[in-house]
Coordinates of C-alpha atoms in Angstrom, one line a residue:
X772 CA 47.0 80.8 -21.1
X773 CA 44.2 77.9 -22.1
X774 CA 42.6 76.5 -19.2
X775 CA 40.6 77.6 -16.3
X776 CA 41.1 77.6 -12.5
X777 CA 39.0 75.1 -10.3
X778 CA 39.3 71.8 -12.0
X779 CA 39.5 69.3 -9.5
X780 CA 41.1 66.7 -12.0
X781 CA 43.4 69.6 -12.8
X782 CA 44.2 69.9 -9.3
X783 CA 44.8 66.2 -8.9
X784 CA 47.2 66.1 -11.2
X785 CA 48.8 69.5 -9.4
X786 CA 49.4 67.2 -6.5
X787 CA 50.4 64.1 -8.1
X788 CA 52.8 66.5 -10.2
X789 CA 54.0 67.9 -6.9
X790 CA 54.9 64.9 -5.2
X791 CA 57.3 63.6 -8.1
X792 CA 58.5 67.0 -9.3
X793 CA 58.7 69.5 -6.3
X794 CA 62.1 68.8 -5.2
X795 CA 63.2 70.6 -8.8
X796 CA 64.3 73.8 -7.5
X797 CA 62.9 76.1 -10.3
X798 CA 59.5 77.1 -10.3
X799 CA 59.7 76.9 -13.9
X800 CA 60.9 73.5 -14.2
X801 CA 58.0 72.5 -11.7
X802 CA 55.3 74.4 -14.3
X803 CA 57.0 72.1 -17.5
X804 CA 56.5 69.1 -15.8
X805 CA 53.0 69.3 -15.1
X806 CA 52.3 70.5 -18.3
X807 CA 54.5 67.7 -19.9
X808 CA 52.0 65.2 -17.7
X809 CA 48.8 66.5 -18.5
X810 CA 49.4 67.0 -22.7
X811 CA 50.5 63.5 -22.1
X812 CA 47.1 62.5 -20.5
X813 CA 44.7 64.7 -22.7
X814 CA 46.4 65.0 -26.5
X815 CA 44.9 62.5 -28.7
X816 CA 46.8 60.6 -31.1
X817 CA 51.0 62.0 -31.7
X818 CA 52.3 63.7 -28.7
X819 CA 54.5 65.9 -30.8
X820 CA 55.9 69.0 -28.3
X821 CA 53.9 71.6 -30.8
X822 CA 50.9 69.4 -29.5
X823 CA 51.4 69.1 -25.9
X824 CA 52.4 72.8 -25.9
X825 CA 49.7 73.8 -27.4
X826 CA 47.5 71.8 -24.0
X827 CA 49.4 74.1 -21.6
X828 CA 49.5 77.5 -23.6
X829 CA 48.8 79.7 -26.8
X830 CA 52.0 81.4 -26.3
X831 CA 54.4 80.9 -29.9
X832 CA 56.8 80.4 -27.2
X833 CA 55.5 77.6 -25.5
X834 CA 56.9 74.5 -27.5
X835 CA 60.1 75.4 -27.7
X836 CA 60.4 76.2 -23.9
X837 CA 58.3 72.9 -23.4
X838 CA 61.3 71.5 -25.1
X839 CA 63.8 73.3 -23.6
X840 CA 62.2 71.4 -20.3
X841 CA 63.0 68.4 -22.0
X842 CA 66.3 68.2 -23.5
X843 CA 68.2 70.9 -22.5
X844 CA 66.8 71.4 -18.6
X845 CA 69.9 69.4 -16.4
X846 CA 67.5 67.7 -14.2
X847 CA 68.2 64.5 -12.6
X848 CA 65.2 61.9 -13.8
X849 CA 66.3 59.3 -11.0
X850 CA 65.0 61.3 -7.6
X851 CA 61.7 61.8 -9.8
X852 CA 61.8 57.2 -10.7
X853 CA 62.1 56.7 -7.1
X854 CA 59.2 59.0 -6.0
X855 CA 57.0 57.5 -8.6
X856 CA 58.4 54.1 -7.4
X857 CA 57.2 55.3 -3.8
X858 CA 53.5 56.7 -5.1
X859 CA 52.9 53.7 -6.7
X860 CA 53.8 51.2 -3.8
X861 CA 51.6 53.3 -1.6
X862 CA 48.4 52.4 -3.9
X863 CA 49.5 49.1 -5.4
X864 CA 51.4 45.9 -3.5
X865 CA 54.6 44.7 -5.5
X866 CA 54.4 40.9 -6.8
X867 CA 57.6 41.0 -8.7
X868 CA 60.0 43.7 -10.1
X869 CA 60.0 42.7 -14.3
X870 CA 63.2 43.7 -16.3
X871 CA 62.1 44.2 -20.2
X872 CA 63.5 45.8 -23.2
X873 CA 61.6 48.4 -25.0
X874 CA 62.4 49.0 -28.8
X875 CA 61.5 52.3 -30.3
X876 CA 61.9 51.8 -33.9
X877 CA 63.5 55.5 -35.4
X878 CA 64.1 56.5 -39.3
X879 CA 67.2 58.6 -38.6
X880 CA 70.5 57.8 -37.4
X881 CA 71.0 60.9 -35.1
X882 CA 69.1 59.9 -32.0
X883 CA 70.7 59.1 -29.3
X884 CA 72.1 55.2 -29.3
X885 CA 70.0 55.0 -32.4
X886 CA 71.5 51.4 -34.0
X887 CA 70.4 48.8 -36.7
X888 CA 69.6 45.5 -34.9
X889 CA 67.9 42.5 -35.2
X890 CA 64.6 42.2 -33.3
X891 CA 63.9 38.9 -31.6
X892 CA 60.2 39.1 -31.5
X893 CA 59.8 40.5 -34.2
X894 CA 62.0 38.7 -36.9
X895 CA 63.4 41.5 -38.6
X896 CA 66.6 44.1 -38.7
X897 CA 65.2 47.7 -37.9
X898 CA 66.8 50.8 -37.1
X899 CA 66.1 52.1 -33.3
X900 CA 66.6 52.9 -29.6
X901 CA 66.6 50.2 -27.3
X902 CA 66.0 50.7 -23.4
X903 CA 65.3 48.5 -20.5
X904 CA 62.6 49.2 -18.3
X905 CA 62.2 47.9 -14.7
X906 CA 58.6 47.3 -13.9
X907 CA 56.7 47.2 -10.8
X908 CA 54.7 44.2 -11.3
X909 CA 51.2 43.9 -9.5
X910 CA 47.9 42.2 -9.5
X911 CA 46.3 45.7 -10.9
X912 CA 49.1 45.8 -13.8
X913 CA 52.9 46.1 -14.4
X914 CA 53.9 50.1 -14.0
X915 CA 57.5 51.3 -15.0
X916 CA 59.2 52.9 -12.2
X917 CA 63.0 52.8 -14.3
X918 CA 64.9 53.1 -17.5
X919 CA 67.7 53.1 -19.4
X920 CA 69.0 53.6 -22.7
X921 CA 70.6 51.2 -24.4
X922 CA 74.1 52.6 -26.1
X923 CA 76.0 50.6 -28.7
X924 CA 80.0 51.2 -28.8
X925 CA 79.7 54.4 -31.6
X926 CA 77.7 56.1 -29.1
X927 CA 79.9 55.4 -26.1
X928 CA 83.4 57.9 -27.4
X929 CA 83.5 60.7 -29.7
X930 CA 81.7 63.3 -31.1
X931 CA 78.4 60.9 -31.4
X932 CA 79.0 60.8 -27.2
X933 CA 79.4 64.6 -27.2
X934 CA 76.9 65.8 -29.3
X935 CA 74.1 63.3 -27.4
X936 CA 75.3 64.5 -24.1
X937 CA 76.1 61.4 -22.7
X938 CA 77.2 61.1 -18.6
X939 CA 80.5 59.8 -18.0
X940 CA 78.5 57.3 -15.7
X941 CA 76.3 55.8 -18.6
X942 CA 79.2 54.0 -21.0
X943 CA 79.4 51.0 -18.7
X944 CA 78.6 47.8 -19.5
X945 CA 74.4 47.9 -20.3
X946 CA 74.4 45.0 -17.8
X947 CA 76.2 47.2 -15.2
X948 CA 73.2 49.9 -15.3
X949 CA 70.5 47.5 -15.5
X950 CA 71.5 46.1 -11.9
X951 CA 72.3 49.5 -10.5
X952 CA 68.6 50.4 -11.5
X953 CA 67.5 47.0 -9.8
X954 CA 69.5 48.0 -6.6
X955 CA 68.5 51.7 -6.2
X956 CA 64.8 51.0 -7.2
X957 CA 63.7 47.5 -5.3
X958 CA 66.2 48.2 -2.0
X959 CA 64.5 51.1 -0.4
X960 CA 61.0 49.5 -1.0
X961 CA 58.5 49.7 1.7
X962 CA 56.9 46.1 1.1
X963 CA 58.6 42.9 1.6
X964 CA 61.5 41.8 -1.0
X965 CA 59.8 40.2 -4.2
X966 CA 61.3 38.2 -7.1
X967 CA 63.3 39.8 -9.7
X968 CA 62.1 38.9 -13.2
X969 CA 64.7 39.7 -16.3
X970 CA 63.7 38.9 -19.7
X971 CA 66.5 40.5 -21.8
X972 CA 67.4 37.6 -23.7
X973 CA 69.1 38.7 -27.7
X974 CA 69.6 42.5 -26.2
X975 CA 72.1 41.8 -22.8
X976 CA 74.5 39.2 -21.6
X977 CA 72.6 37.3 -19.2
X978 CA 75.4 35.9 -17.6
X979 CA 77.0 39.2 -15.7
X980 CA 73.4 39.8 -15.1
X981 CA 73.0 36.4 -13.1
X982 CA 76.1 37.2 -11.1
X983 CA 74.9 40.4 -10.3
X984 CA 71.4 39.4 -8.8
X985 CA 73.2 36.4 -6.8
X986 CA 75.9 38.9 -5.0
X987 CA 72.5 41.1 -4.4
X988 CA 71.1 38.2 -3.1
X989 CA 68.0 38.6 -5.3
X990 CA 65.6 35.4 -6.0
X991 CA 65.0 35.4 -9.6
X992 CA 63.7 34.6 -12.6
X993 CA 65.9 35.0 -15.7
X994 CA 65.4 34.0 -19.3
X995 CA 68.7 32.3 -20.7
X996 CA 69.7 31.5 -24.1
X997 CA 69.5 27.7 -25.3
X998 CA 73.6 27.9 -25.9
X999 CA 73.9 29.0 -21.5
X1000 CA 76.0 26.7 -20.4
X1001 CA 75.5 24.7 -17.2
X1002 CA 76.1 21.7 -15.6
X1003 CA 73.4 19.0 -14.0
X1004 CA 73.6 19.1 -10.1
X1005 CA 73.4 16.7 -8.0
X1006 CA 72.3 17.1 -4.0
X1007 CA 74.0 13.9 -2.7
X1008 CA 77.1 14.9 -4.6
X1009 CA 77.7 18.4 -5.4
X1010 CA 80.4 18.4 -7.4
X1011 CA 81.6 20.4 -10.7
X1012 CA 80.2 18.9 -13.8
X1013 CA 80.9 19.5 -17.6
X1014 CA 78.6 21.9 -18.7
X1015 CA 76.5 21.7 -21.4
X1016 CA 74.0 24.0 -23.6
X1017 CA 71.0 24.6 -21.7
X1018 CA 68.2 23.4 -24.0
X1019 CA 70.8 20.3 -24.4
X1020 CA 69.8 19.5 -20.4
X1021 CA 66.0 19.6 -20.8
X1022 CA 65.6 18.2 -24.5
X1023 CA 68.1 15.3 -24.1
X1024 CA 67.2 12.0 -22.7
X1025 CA 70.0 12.6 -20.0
X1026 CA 71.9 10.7 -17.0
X1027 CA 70.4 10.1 -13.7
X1028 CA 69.9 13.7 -13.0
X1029 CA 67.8 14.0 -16.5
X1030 CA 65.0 16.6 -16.5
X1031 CA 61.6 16.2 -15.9
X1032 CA 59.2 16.0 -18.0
X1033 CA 55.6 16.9 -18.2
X1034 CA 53.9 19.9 -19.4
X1035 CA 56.8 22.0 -18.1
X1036 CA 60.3 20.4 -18.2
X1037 CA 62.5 21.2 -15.6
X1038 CA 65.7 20.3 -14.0
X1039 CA 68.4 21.6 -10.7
X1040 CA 71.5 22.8 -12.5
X1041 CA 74.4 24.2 -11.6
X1042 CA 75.9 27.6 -13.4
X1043 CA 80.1 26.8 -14.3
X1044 CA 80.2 30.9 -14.3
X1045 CA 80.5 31.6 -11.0
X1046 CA 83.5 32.4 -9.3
X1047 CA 84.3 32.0 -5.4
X1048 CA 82.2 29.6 -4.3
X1049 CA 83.0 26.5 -2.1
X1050 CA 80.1 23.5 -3.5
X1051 CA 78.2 24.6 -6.1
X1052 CA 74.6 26.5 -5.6
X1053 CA 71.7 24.5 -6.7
X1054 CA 69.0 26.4 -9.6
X1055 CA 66.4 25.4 -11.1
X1056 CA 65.9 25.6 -15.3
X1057 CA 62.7 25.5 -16.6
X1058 CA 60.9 25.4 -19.7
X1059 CA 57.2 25.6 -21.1
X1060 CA 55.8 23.9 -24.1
X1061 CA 56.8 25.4 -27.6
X1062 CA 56.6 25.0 -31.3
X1063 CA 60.8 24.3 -31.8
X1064 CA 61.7 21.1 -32.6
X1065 CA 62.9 20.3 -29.4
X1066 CA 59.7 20.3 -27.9
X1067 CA 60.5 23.2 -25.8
X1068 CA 59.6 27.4 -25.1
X1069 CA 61.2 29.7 -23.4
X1070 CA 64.0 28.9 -21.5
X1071 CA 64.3 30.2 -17.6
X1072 CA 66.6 30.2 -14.4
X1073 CA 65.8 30.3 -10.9
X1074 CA 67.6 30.2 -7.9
X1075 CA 63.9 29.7 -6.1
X1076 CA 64.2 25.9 -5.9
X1077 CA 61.6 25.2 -3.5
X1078 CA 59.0 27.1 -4.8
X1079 CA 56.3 25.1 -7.4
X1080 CA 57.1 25.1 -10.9
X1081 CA 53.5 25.8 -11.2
X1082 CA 54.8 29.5 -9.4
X1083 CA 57.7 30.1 -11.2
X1084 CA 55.6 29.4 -14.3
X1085 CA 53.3 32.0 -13.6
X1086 CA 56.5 34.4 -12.1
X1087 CA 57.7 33.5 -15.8
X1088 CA 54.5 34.8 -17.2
X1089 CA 54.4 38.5 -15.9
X1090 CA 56.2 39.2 -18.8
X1091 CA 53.5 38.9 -21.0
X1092 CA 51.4 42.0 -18.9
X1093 CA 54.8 44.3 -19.5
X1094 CA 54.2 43.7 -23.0
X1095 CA 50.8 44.9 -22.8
X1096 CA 51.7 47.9 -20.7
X1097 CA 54.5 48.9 -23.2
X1098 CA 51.7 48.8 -26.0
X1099 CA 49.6 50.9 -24.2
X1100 CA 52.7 53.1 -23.7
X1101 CA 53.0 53.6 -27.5
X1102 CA 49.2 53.8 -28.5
X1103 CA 48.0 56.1 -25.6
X1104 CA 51.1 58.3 -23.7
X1105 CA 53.4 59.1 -26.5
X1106 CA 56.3 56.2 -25.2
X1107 CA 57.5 56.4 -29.4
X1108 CA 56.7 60.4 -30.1
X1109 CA 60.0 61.9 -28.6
X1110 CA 61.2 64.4 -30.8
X1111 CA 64.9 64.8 -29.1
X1112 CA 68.4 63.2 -29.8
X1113 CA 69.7 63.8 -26.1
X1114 CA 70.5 60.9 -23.4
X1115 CA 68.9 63.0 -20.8
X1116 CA 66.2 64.2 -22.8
X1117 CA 65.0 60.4 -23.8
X1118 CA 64.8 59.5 -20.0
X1119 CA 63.2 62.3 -19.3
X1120 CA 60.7 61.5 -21.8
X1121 CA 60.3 58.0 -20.3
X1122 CA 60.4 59.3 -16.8
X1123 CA 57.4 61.2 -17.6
X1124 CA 55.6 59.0 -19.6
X1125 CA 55.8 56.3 -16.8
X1126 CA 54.1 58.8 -14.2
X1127 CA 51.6 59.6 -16.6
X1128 CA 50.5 55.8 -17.1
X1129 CA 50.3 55.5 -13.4
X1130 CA 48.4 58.2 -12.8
X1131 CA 46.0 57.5 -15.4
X1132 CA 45.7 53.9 -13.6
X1133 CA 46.1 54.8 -10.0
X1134 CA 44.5 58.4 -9.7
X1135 CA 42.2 59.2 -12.6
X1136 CA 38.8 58.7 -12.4
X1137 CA 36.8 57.3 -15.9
X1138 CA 35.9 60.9 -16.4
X1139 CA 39.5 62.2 -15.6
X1140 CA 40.6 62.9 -19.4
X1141 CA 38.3 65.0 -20.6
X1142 CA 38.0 67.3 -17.5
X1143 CA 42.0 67.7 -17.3
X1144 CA 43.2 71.2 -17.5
X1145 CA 45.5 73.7 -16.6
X1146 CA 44.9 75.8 -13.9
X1147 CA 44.1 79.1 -14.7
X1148 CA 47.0 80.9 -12.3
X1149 CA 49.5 78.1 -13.7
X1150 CA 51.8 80.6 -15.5
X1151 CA 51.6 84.4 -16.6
X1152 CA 51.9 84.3 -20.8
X1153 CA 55.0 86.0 -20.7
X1154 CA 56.6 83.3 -18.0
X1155 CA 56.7 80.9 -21.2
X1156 CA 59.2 83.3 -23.2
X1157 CA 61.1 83.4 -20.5
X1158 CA 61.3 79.7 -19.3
X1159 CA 63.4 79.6 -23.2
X1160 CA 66.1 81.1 -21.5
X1161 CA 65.8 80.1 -18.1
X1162 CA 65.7 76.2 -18.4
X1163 CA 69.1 75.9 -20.1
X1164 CA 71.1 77.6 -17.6

């Protein structure tokens, strides 16, 4: 067994460990986790299983029960989202929940909801995962509490569904499980409700999204597409209007209710969309500077129209720190290194790279890496041969 008893870094990641994991009712399960979280704070470079096995134990047996703990172990990774959702409110105060996609670029084609597709900020077609992450967004940094993996229709029926092990719950629409993470993750919070920001634009429908966040009665910010359509609204007349494309309203010299202009065009709009209701609901698109022709950046809706549009700017610009975050996701906690092709086994890889980075942020000291490791009563060697069989059962 490496390690050696009395570390009190090794012991702080013990509790934090304990607080996210002990409801698992194995022992065993309990011992993987940790162990998963430290080789995620102490391995340099790849986090391949071998590697992080290999921080826990010298046992042969040790990787393949570490990824046993992984991919085969039928443990539910949502319990353990909203405990780290809890740990991380109780050190850090919420300024907005951000919706991103993550895309984990892969070179074979048996991953789980492994597609070709074409990446927006990128430019290009690559082959790879894509999930969406809900982030809670604060003044010390942007910490994902949430995921879910993107599947594309091949992976939704069939022997590709089979073989991936994928829930009868998880072939919904993407935009179904992306609001159902936004419900049971921002609802139970202990801080007062914050804004909702969703920049999914090129990966998810935005428009069954919108819906959804209205009938939760969510503020929001959401990037749209230039081709959204909506209609100008007007508040001496509410009335319904022919829509038109979004980047139409705020690049076109317009009516009476044109947009305006300045450094950030904006303009009150209506959304056609939107079944049931008696006068139209007044939102508010918006628009930086950009490089298009049009004069204009990214495009975004808000149903916060009396906030500033110097706030919703900034509300807009969160998005920016989850990009950040998610780098330091890839370069420093293994976010790309999973080695499985299972749907439980990739959010249980996410689950425990998220706690990971918030540790690392919220509970480490500057020393804290180089001190982590495990405890010296952790397991007995022969307890890693048997986890093999254990964990699958």
């Amino acid at each position: 067994m490496r390690g050696t008893a009395g570390s009190g870094e090794s012991d702080s990641v013990s509790r934090f460990t304990d607080q996210l994991f002990g409801h698992l009712r194995r022992i065993d399960q309990r011992r993987w986790a940790h162990a998963y979280v430290l080789g995620l704070l102490t391995t340099p470079g790849k986090k391949s299983m071998r590697r992080l096995a290999e921080a826990a134990s010298d046992s042969p047996t040790a990787s393949q029960a570490l990824h046993q703990f992984i991919n085969e172990s039928p443990w539910d990774w949502t319990p353990v989202c909203d405990r780290l959702r809890h740990w991380t409110e109780g050190r850090v105060r919420p300024r907005a929940w951000t919706v991103a996609p993550v895309v984990v670029p892969k070179r074979g084609e048996k991953s789980c909801g492994v597609h070709r597709r074409f990446v927006p900020h990128t430019g290009r077609t690559v082959n790879c995962q894509v999930g969406t992450a809900l982030f809670l967004s604060t003044d010390e940094g942007d910490f994902p509490v949430g995921w879910n993996l993107l599947l594309p229709e091949p992976w939704v029926r069939g022997d590709l569904r089979e073989r991936a092990r994928v829930p009868d719950g998880a072939v919904a629409r993407p935009e179904t499980h992306v609001l159902r993470l936004i419900e049971l993750l921002t609802r139970p919070s202990r801080h007062e409700p914050v804004p909702v920001v969703v920049d999914v634009d090129g990966y998810l429908d935005v428009r069954p999204l919108l819906q959804g966040l209205i009938r939760g009665r969510h503020d929001f910010v959401v990037a749209v597409p230039d081709g959204l359509p909506l209609a100008p609204f007007t508040a001496a007349r509410p009335v319904r209007a022919q829509p038109r494309p979004a980047a139409r309203l705020l690049a076109g010299p317009g009516g009476p209710e044109r947009a305006v202009r300045g450094p950030v065009r904006h303009q009150l709009v209506q959304l056609p969309f939107t079944p049931g209701e008696q006068r139209p609901q007044p939102f508010r698109l918006f628009a930086g500077p950009g490089t298009r022709a049009n004069g204009l950046g990214r495009l975004w809706l808000t149903n916060m129209v009396d906030r500033t549009v110097g706030e919703l700017t900034r509300y807009a610009e969160r998005t920016a720190g989850v990009g950040e975050t998610v780098d330091q996701l890839e370069r420093r906690f293994g976010l790309k290194d999973f080695e499985g092709r299972s749907f439980p086994g990739w959010h249980h890889h996410m689950t425990l790279v998220s706690a990971a980075f918030a540790y690392s942020r919220l509970a480490a000291g500057p020393e804290a890496y180089g001190a982590l490791t495990v405890p010296g009563d952790w397991a007995r060697e022969d307890d890693f041969g048997r986890s093999v069989h254990l964990l699958s059962a």
